[in-house]
Tab-separated table of C-alpha atoms in Angstrom:
chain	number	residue	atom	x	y	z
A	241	UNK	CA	0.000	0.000	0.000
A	242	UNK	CA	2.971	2.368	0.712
A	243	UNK	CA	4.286	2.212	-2.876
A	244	UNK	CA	0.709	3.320	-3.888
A	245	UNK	CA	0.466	6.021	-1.926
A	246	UNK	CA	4.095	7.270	-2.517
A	247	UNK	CA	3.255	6.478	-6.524
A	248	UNK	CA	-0.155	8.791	-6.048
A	249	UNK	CA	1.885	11.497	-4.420
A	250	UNK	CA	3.964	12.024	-7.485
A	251	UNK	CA	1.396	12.128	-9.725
A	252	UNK	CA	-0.025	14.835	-7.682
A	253	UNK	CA	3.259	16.443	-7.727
A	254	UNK	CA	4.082	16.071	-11.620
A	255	UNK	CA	0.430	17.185	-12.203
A	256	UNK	CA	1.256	20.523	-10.245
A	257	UNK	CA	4.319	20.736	-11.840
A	258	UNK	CA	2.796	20.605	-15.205
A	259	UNK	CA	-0.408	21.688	-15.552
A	260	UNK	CA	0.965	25.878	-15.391
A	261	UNK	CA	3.311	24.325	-18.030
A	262	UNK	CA	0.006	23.363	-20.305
A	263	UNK	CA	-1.311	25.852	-19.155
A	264	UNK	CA	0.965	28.445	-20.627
A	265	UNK	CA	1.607	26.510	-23.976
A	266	UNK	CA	-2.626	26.243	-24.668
A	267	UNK	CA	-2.463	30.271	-23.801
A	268	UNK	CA	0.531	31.184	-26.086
A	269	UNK	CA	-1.198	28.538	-29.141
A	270	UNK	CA	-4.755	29.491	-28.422
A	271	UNK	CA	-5.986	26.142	-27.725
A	272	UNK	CA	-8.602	27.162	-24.923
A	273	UNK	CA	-12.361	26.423	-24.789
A	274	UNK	CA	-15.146	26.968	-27.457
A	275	UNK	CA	-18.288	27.884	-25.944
A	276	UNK	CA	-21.493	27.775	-27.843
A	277	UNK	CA	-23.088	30.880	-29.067
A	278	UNK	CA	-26.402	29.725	-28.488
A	279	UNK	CA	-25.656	28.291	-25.296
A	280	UNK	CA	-26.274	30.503	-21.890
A	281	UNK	CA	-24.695	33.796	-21.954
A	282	UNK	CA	-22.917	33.051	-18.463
A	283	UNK	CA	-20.703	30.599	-20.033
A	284	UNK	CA	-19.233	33.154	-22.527
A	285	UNK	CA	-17.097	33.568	-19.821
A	286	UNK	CA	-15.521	30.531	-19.973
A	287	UNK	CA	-13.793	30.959	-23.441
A	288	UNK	CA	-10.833	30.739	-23.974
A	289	UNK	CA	-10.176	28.402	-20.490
A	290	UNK	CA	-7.629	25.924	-20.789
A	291	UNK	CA	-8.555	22.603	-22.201
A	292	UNK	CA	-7.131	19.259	-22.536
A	293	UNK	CA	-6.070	18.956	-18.476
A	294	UNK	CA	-6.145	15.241	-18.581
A	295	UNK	CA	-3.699	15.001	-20.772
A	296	UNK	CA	-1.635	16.113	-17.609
A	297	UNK	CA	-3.504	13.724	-14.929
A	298	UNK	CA	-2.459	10.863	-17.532
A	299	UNK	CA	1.244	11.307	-18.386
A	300	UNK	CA	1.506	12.108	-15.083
A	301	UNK	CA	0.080	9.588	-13.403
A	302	UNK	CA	1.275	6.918	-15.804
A	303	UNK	CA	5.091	8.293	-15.481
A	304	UNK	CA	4.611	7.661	-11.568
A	305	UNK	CA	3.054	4.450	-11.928
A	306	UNK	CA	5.558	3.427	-14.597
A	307	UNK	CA	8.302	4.493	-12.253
A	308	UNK	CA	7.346	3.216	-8.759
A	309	UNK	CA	4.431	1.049	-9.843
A	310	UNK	CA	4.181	-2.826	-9.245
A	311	UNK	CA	3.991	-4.276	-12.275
A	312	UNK	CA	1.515	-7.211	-12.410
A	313	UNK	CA	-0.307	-7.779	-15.353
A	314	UNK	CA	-3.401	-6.946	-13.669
A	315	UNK	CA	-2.198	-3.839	-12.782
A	316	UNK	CA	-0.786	-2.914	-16.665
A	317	UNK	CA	-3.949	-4.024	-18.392
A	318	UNK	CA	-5.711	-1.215	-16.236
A	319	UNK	CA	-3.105	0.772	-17.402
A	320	UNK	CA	-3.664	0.584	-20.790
A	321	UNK	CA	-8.093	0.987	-20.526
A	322	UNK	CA	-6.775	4.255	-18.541
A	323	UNK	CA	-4.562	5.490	-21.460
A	324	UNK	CA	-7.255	4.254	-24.229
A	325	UNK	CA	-10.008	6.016	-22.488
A	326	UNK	CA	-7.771	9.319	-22.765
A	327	UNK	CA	-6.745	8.935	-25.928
A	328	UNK	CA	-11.035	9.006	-27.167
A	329	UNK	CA	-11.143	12.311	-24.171
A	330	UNK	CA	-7.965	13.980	-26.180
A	331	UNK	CA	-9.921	13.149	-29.442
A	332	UNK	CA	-12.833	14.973	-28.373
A	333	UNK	CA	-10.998	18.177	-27.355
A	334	UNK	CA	-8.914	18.218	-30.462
A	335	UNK	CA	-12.088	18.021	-32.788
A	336	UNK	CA	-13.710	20.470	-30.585
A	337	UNK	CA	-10.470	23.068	-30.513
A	338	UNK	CA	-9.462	22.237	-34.345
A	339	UNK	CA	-13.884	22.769	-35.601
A	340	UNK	CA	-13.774	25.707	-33.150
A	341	UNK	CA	-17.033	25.007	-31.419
A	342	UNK	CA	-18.188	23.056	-28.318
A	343	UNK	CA	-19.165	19.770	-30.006
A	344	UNK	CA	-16.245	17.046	-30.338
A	345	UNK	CA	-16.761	13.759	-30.840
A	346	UNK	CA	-19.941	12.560	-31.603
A	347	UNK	CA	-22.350	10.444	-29.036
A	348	UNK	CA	-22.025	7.700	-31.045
A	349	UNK	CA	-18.507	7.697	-31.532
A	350	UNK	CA	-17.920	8.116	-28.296
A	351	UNK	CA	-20.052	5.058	-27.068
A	352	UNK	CA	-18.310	2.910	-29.850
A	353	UNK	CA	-14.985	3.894	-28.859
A	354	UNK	CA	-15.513	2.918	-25.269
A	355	UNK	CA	-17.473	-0.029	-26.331
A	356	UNK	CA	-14.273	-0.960	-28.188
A	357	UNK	CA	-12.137	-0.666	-25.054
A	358	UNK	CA	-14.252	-2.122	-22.693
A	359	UNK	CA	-14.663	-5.458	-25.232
A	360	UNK	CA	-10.387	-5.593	-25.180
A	361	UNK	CA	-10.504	-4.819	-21.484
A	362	UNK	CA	-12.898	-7.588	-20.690
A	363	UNK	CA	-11.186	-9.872	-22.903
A	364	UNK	CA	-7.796	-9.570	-21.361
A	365	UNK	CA	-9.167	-9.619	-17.914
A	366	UNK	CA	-11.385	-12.515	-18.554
A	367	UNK	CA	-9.513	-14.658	-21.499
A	368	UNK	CA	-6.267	-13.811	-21.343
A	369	UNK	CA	-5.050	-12.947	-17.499
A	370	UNK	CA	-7.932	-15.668	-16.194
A	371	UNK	CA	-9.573	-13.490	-13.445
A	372	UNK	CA	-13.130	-13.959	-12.550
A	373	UNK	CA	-16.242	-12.654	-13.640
A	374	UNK	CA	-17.304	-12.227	-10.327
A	375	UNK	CA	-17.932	-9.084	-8.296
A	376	UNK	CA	-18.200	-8.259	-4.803
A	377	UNK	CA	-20.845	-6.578	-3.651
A	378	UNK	CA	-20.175	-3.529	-1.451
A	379	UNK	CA	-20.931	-3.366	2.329
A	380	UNK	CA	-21.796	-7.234	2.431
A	381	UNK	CA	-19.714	-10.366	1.872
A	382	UNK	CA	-21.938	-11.406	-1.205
A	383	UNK	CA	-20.089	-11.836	-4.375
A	384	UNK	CA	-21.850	-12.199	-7.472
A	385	UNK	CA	-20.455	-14.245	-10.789
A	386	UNK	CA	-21.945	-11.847	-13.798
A	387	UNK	CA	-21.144	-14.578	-16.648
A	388	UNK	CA	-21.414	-13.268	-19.758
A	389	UNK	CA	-23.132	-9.859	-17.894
A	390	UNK	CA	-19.709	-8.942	-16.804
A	391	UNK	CA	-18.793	-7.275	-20.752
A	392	UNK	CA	-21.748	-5.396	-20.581
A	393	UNK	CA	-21.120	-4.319	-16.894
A	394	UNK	CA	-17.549	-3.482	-17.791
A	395	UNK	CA	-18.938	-1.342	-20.740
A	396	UNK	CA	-21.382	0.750	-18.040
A	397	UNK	CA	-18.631	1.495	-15.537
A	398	UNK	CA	-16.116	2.436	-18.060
A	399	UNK	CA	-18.725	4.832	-19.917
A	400	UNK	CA	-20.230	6.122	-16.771
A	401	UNK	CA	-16.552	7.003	-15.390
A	402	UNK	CA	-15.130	8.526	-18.550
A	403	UNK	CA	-18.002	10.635	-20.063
C-alpha cells in the first residue's frame, strides 16, 4: 500500500508541476475552450479556459506508476483501458479546438470507442489474465459471478466514469 500512496503522491506532484506548463503553452497557441453561441450567456465567460487537463492527470500519473508502480499484469492491463479512455477524451478536445465550437466527438462515436475498449478490457481480464467474472458486492460479503453480464457491466462502468 505504501508504494501506492508514494506512486499517487507524485502524480499529484508532476500534475502541479505541469499543468501551469500546459497551461501556458494552450495560452501562447490558443488552444482554450469553445463555448457555444447559443448556449447561456454566463458561459461566454468561460472561453478561452484551458482545455485538454487530462492530458496532464495521464502522463503524469502513468510516469509515476511506470516508475514506482508494481507491475503485475493486472495492474498494466488497467493501465492501458486508462490510457485508451484518454486517448477518445484527447480526441474529443482536439475536434472540438481544431472545428472551433463546443461539439467534439460525436455520441455515437464516443459510445463505440468505449465499447471498443471495454470489449479488449474484458477480454484480457477474462480470457487472457484468467480473473473472474465475479464481483463483490459492497458493504456485504456477497459476491456475485456476472457470466457473460460482466462485458456489458464493464462497458457501463467504463462509460459512466469517462463521459
Amino acid at each position: 500500500m505504501g508504494g501506492i500512496l508514494f506512486s499517487a503522491l507524485v502524480a499529484g506532484a508532476l500534475s502541479l508541476f505541469l499543468s501551469p506548463l500546459w497551461i501556458k503553452y494552450q495560452t501562447r497557441r490558443r488552444m482554450g475552450q469553445k463555448i457555444r453561441i447559443d448556449g447561456p450567456k454566463t458561459h461566454m465567460v468561460k472561453s478561452g479556459t484551458p482545455t485538454m487537463g487530462g492530458v496532464v492527470v495521464i502522463i503524469a500519473s502513468s510516469t509515476a506508476f511506470l516508475l514506482f508502480g508494481h507491475y503485475s499484469k493486472e495492474a498494466l492491463v488497467a493501465l492501458f483501458a486508462y490510457i485508451l479512455c484518454g486517448l477518445v477524451g484527447l480526441g474529443d478536445d482536439i475536434i472540438s479546438i481544431r472545428r472551433e465550437r463546443a461539439l467534439g466527438l460525436r455520441a455515437r462515436t464516443k459510445l463505440i470507442s468505449q465499447l471498443v475498449i471495454s470489449v479488449i478490457f474484458g477480454y484480457l481480464a477474462v480470457e487472457v489474465l484468467g480473473l473472474s467474472t465475479a464481483i463483490s458486492v459492497p458493504l456485504t460479503n456477497l459476491s456475485l459471478d456476472l457470466g457473460f453480464l460482466y462485458y456489458p457491466f464493464i462497458f457501463l462502468v467504463l462509460a459512466a466514469t469517462t463521459n
